[in-house]
mmCIF file of C-alpha atoms in Angstrom:
data_model
loop_
_atom_site.group_PDB
_atom_site.id
_atom_site.type_symbol
_atom_site.label_atom_id
_atom_site.label_comp_id
_atom_site.label_asym_id
_atom_site.label_seq_id
_atom_site.Cartn_x
_atom_site.Cartn_y
_atom_site.Cartn_z
ATOM 1 C CA MET A 1 -6.645 -36.605 -78.306
ATOM 2 C CA MET A 2 -6.098 -33.525 -76.315
ATOM 3 C CA VAL A 3 -5.435 -33.821 -72.684
ATOM 4 C CA GLY A 4 -7.315 -31.255 -70.594
ATOM 5 C CA VAL A 5 -5.144 -28.859 -68.713
ATOM 6 C CA SER A 6 -6.273 -28.223 -65.171
ATOM 7 C CA ASP A 7 -6.740 -24.616 -64.160
ATOM 8 C CA ASP A 8 -6.001 -25.473 -60.565
ATOM 9 C CA ARG A 9 -2.969 -23.697 -59.272
ATOM 10 C CA PRO A 10 -1.053 -24.462 -56.104
ATOM 11 C CA PRO A 11 -1.599 -21.913 -53.381
ATOM 12 C CA GLU A 12 0.953 -19.197 -53.351
ATOM 13 C CA ASP A 13 3.307 -19.118 -50.435
ATOM 14 C CA LYS A 14 2.547 -16.216 -48.204
ATOM 15 C CA PRO A 15 5.422 -14.084 -47.071
ATOM 16 C CA ALA A 16 6.839 -15.143 -43.751
ATOM 17 C CA ASP A 17 6.115 -11.734 -42.318
ATOM 18 C CA SER A 18 2.374 -12.045 -42.930
ATOM 19 C CA ALA A 19 2.288 -15.310 -41.016
ATOM 20 C CA MET A 20 3.596 -13.701 -37.870
ATOM 21 C CA PRO A 21 0.954 -12.804 -35.366
ATOM 22 C CA PRO A 22 0.681 -9.171 -34.369
ATOM 23 C CA GLY A 23 3.162 -8.118 -31.805
ATOM 24 C CA ASP A 24 5.823 -10.739 -32.694
ATOM 25 C CA ASP A 25 7.870 -8.251 -34.621
ATOM 26 C CA ALA A 26 10.802 -7.282 -32.406
ATOM 27 C CA GLU A 27 10.964 -3.848 -34.008
ATOM 28 C CA ASN A 28 7.230 -3.111 -33.509
ATOM 29 C CA PRO A 29 6.099 -4.913 -30.399
ATOM 30 C CA SER A 30 2.415 -4.724 -29.631
ATOM 31 C CA PRO A 31 1.762 -2.451 -26.697
ATOM 32 C CA THR A 32 -1.315 -4.459 -25.713
ATOM 33 C CA ALA A 33 0.370 -7.864 -25.653
ATOM 34 C CA ASP A 34 0.444 -8.990 -22.055
ATOM 35 C CA PRO A 35 0.659 -12.771 -21.633
ATOM 36 C CA GLY A 36 1.207 -12.392 -17.898
ATOM 37 C CA LYS A 37 -1.323 -11.970 -15.154
ATOM 38 C CA PRO A 38 -2.645 -8.439 -14.595
ATOM 39 C CA ALA A 39 -0.819 -6.541 -11.910
ATOM 40 C CA ALA A 40 -2.524 -5.805 -8.625
ATOM 41 C CA PRO A 41 -4.308 -2.431 -8.590
ATOM 42 C CA LEU A 42 -2.718 0.610 -7.060
ATOM 43 C CA ARG A 43 -3.809 1.213 -3.443
ATOM 44 C CA LEU A 44 -3.308 4.965 -3.061
ATOM 45 C CA ARG A 45 -7.060 5.590 -3.000
ATOM 46 C CA THR A 46 -7.544 3.018 -0.246
ATOM 47 C CA LEU A 47 -4.737 4.553 1.745
ATOM 48 C CA LEU A 48 -6.220 8.054 1.429
ATOM 49 C CA ILE A 49 -9.769 6.907 2.361
ATOM 50 C CA ILE A 50 -8.513 5.241 5.550
ATOM 51 C CA ALA A 51 -6.446 8.320 6.441
ATOM 52 C CA ALA A 52 -9.394 10.639 5.798
ATOM 53 C CA VAL A 53 -11.747 8.620 7.986
ATOM 54 C CA LEU A 54 -9.277 8.445 10.867
ATOM 55 C CA LEU A 55 -8.476 12.146 10.532
ATOM 56 C CA GLY A 56 -12.191 12.983 10.710
ATOM 57 C CA LEU A 57 -12.744 10.829 13.787
ATOM 58 C CA ASP A 58 -9.695 12.370 15.496
ATOM 59 C CA LEU A 59 -10.809 15.931 14.850
ATOM 60 C CA LEU A 60 -14.393 15.174 15.937
ATOM 61 C CA THR A 61 -13.373 13.595 19.232
ATOM 62 C CA LYS A 62 -10.938 16.401 20.010
ATOM 63 C CA THR A 63 -13.619 19.034 19.276
ATOM 64 C CA ILE A 64 -16.065 17.319 21.646
ATOM 65 C CA VAL A 65 -13.460 16.829 24.410
ATOM 66 C CA VAL A 66 -12.310 20.460 24.282
ATOM 67 C CA ALA A 67 -15.923 21.638 24.481
ATOM 68 C CA GLU A 68 -17.047 19.249 27.300
ATOM 69 C CA LEU A 69 -14.032 18.543 29.512
ATOM 70 C CA THR A 70 -12.072 20.716 31.865
ATOM 71 C CA PRO A 71 -8.320 20.230 32.374
ATOM 72 C CA GLY A 72 -7.616 18.593 35.725
ATOM 73 C CA ASP A 73 -11.151 17.198 36.061
ATOM 74 C CA PRO A 74 -11.107 13.635 34.665
ATOM 75 C CA VAL A 75 -14.273 11.715 33.880
ATOM 76 C CA PRO A 76 -14.114 8.024 34.974
ATOM 77 C CA ILE A 77 -15.161 5.456 32.424
ATOM 78 C CA ILE A 78 -14.068 2.191 34.146
ATOM 79 C CA GLY A 79 -13.315 3.368 37.640
ATOM 80 C CA ASP A 80 -9.827 4.809 37.880
ATOM 81 C CA PHE A 81 -8.428 2.426 35.309
ATOM 82 C CA ALA A 82 -9.954 4.094 32.178
ATOM 83 C CA ARG A 83 -10.992 7.717 32.164
ATOM 84 C CA LEU A 84 -11.236 10.827 30.031
ATOM 85 C CA SER A 85 -8.763 13.530 31.002
ATOM 86 C CA LEU A 86 -8.095 16.634 28.930
ATOM 87 C CA VAL A 87 -4.391 17.348 28.575
ATOM 88 C CA ARG A 88 -2.627 19.686 26.143
ATOM 89 C CA ASN A 89 0.695 18.191 25.224
ATOM 90 C CA PRO A 90 3.391 20.443 23.676
ATOM 91 C CA GLY A 91 5.750 17.489 23.158
ATOM 92 C CA ALA A 92 5.739 14.025 21.709
ATOM 93 C CA ALA A 93 4.625 10.758 23.270
ATOM 94 C CA PHE A 94 5.411 10.364 26.961
ATOM 95 C CA SER A 95 5.743 14.194 27.114
ATOM 96 C CA MET A 96 9.151 14.035 25.527
ATOM 97 C CA ALA A 97 10.725 17.017 23.652
ATOM 98 C CA THR A 98 8.230 19.493 25.175
ATOM 99 C CA GLY A 99 10.441 22.411 24.179
ATOM 100 C CA MET A 100 10.820 21.334 20.524
ATOM 101 C CA THR A 101 7.241 21.602 19.265
ATOM 102 C CA TRP A 102 8.323 23.243 16.009
ATOM 103 C CA LEU A 103 10.651 20.311 15.246
ATOM 104 C CA LEU A 104 7.905 17.784 15.937
ATOM 105 C CA THR A 105 5.700 19.710 13.537
ATOM 106 C CA LEU A 106 8.320 19.431 10.768
ATOM 107 C CA VAL A 107 8.796 15.731 11.471
ATOM 108 C CA ALA A 108 5.025 15.129 11.218
ATOM 109 C CA ALA A 109 4.924 17.022 7.907
ATOM 110 C CA ALA A 110 7.824 14.901 6.602
ATOM 111 C CA VAL A 111 6.020 11.703 7.591
ATOM 112 C CA VAL A 112 2.908 12.805 5.728
ATOM 113 C CA ILE A 113 4.892 13.577 2.562
ATOM 114 C CA GLY A 114 6.827 10.318 2.781
ATOM 115 C CA VAL A 115 3.714 8.170 3.211
ATOM 116 C CA ILE A 116 1.971 9.794 0.252
ATOM 117 C CA ARG A 117 5.041 9.238 -1.975
ATOM 118 C CA ILE A 118 5.201 5.596 -0.997
ATOM 119 C CA GLY A 119 1.470 5.221 -1.530
ATOM 120 C CA ARG A 120 1.711 6.286 -5.181
ATOM 121 C CA THR A 121 3.234 2.881 -6.104
ATOM 122 C CA LEU A 122 1.601 0.777 -3.412
ATOM 123 C CA ARG A 123 -0.170 -2.457 -4.448
ATOM 124 C CA SER A 124 -0.539 -4.350 -1.174
ATOM 125 C CA LEU A 125 -3.880 -3.886 0.588
ATOM 126 C CA TRP A 126 -2.418 -4.506 4.046
ATOM 127 C CA TRP A 127 0.372 -2.031 3.456
ATOM 128 C CA ALA A 128 -2.281 0.484 2.365
ATOM 129 C CA ILE A 129 -4.183 -0.096 5.620
ATOM 130 C CA GLY A 130 -1.046 0.297 7.762
ATOM 131 C CA LEU A 131 0.221 3.396 5.992
ATOM 132 C CA GLY A 132 -3.309 4.872 5.940
ATOM 133 C CA MET A 133 -3.457 4.537 9.729
ATOM 134 C CA VAL A 134 -0.046 6.204 10.085
ATOM 135 C CA LEU A 135 -1.014 8.969 7.684
ATOM 136 C CA GLY A 136 -4.349 9.651 9.394
ATOM 137 C CA GLY A 137 -2.753 9.838 12.823
ATOM 138 C CA ALA A 138 0.080 12.059 11.648
ATOM 139 C CA LEU A 139 -2.345 14.460 10.011
ATOM 140 C CA GLY A 140 -4.516 14.582 13.136
ATOM 141 C CA ASN A 141 -1.626 15.663 15.352
ATOM 142 C CA LEU A 142 -0.241 17.943 12.604
ATOM 143 C CA VAL A 143 -3.513 19.900 12.541
ATOM 144 C CA ASP A 144 -3.118 20.503 16.258
ATOM 145 C CA ARG A 145 0.454 21.661 15.798
ATOM 146 C CA LEU A 146 -0.540 24.110 13.078
ATOM 147 C CA PHE A 147 -3.833 25.549 14.292
ATOM 148 C CA ARG A 148 -4.138 25.240 18.078
ATOM 149 C CA ALA A 149 -2.783 27.552 20.707
ATOM 150 C CA PRO A 150 -0.291 29.037 21.306
ATOM 151 C CA GLY A 151 0.279 29.455 17.549
ATOM 152 C CA PRO A 152 1.361 27.940 14.207
ATOM 153 C CA LEU A 153 4.132 25.317 14.492
ATOM 154 C CA GLN A 154 3.829 25.646 18.321
ATOM 155 C CA GLY A 155 0.315 24.243 18.864
ATOM 156 C CA HIS A 156 -0.298 21.805 21.686
ATOM 157 C CA VAL A 157 -1.822 18.417 20.876
ATOM 158 C CA VAL A 158 -5.099 17.535 22.592
ATOM 159 C CA ASP A 159 -4.819 14.276 24.523
ATOM 160 C CA PHE A 160 -7.757 12.843 26.437
ATOM 161 C CA ILE A 161 -7.590 9.014 26.789
ATOM 162 C CA ALA A 162 -6.096 7.770 30.030
ATOM 163 C CA VAL A 163 -5.688 4.069 30.643
ATOM 164 C CA GLY A 164 -3.978 2.822 33.827
ATOM 165 C CA TRP A 165 -0.480 4.137 34.243
ATOM 166 C CA TRP A 166 -0.078 4.760 30.496
ATOM 167 C CA PRO A 167 0.415 8.445 29.507
ATOM 168 C CA VAL A 168 -2.655 10.221 28.183
ATOM 169 C CA PHE A 169 -3.064 9.899 24.402
ATOM 170 C CA ASN A 170 -5.601 10.437 21.637
ATOM 171 C CA LEU A 171 -7.040 8.609 18.630
ATOM 172 C CA ALA A 172 -4.279 9.898 16.372
ATOM 173 C CA ASP A 173 -1.615 8.405 18.628
ATOM 174 C CA SER A 174 -3.465 5.050 18.678
ATOM 175 C CA SER A 175 -3.748 5.099 14.881
ATOM 176 C CA ILE A 176 -0.028 5.737 14.443
ATOM 177 C CA VAL A 177 1.014 3.021 16.884
ATOM 178 C CA CYS A 178 -1.381 0.375 15.484
ATOM 179 C CA GLY A 179 -0.381 1.207 11.910
ATOM 180 C CA ALA A 180 3.307 1.019 12.736
ATOM 181 C CA ILE A 181 2.837 -2.371 14.439
ATOM 182 C CA LEU A 182 1.011 -3.682 11.339
ATOM 183 C CA LEU A 183 3.848 -2.524 9.090
ATOM 184 C CA VAL A 184 6.442 -4.181 11.250
ATOM 185 C CA VAL A 185 4.515 -7.464 11.182
ATOM 186 C CA LEU A 186 4.234 -7.297 7.378
ATOM 187 C CA THR A 187 7.950 -6.612 7.072
ATOM 188 C CA VAL A 188 8.919 -9.474 9.447
ATOM 189 C CA PHE A 189 6.779 -11.969 7.512
ATOM 190 C CA GLY A 190 8.149 -10.783 4.137
ATOM 191 C CA PHE A 191 5.117 -9.051 2.668
ATOM 192 C CA GLU A 192 6.270 -6.392 0.287
ATOM 193 C CA PRO A 193 4.520 -3.077 -0.588
ATOM 194 C CA ASP A 194 4.145 -4.245 -4.224
ATOM 195 C CA GLY A 195 1.944 -7.154 -3.168
ATOM 196 C CA THR A 196 4.578 -9.902 -3.377
ATOM 197 C CA ARG A 197 6.188 -11.875 -0.617
ATOM 198 C CA ALA A 198 9.943 -12.140 -0.136
ATOM 199 C CA GLY A 199 11.404 -15.621 -0.800
ATOM 200 C CA HIS A 200 8.389 -16.779 -2.837
ATOM 201 C CA GLY A 201 9.641 -16.179 -6.334
ATOM 202 C CA HIS A 202 9.363 -13.232 -8.687
ATOM 203 C CA HIS A 203 6.469 -10.944 -9.247
ATOM 204 C CA PRO A 204 3.504 -12.975 -10.628
ATOM 205 C CA GLU A 205 3.326 -10.850 -13.754
ATOM 206 C CA ALA A 206 7.058 -11.256 -14.515
ATOM 207 C CA THR A 207 6.894 -15.043 -13.863
ATOM 208 C CA ALA A 208 3.925 -15.509 -16.177
ATOM 209 C CA THR A 209 5.597 -13.482 -18.916
ATOM 210 C CA GLU A 210 8.765 -15.545 -18.704
ATOM 211 C CA THR A 211 6.813 -18.764 -18.899
ATOM 212 C CA ALA A 212 4.859 -17.585 -21.924
ATOM 213 C CA ALA A 213 8.046 -16.508 -23.678
ATOM 214 C CA GLU A 214 9.561 -20.043 -23.534
ATOM 215 C CA PRO A 215 9.182 -21.985 -26.817
ATOM 216 C CA ASP A 216 7.092 -25.126 -26.790
ATOM 217 C CA LYS A 217 9.274 -28.181 -26.373
ATOM 218 C CA PRO A 218 8.128 -31.607 -27.601
ATOM 219 C CA SER A 219 7.957 -34.249 -24.922
ATOM 220 C CA ASP A 220 10.416 -37.138 -24.882
ATOM 221 C CA ASN A 221 7.615 -39.642 -25.344
ATOM 222 C CA GLY A 222 6.373 -37.826 -28.458
ATOM 223 C CA ALA A 223 9.875 -37.671 -29.957
ATOM 224 C CA ASN A 224 10.575 -41.359 -29.230
ATOM 225 C CA GLY A 225 7.173 -42.310 -30.670
ATOM 226 C CA THR A 226 7.867 -40.448 -33.880
ATOM 227 C CA ALA A 227 11.277 -42.040 -34.307
ATOM 228 C CA SER A 228 9.858 -45.489 -33.666
ATOM 229 C CA SER A 229 7.116 -45.035 -36.251
ATOM 230 C CA LYS A 230 9.657 -43.974 -38.840
ATOM 231 C CA GLY A 231 11.781 -47.040 -38.124
ATOM 232 C CA ASN A 232 8.829 -49.380 -38.528
ATOM 233 C CA ALA A 233 7.795 -47.730 -41.724
ATOM 234 C CA ALA A 234 11.291 -48.236 -43.124
#
């Protein structure tokens, strides 16, 4: 009697390399593999929009003030406490460095360049707001330095807001001061330009990547349970 021979064959073992998921090869890592959380978006566009809006408001108010007000003839808003008073300032705040207008122009240009360079890698929304305010104000006063009388690099800044005993200022000055205060507050409380906070661990993306890279470890209960079952079976 002939015994039938089964045609069934055991499945062939697949090569170990084929069992590896894409991207596990150390020599050819997958460029799309990103187990961590997505990084916060860049904020340069937000920074530039804020700066452009503030620059536009500053230029508009200065144009109106120059056309409607006369130097030495203030217009009261709230009695003598708040008023509009046209002043052409050749110096910096508090009328300092009145004979160094050209140097103040170069400083303003350096501030503009520095803020834009920082903004290219910025990921914090609040830092974008603060730097946008500083950039918008610096550009507003820089336009005065470049294009107003008596000439390029020597132009006098148009100031028109007078409050109490405080020196006369403009919207650009207010924007710079408020933006600088915001940046100081963010620095004091540890908020970084990249969107993280000092003293609160690594960047979220790096932390998630490190966690995903750790191999799965069996729990102690699972290991004890397996050992116990083997002992009972014996």
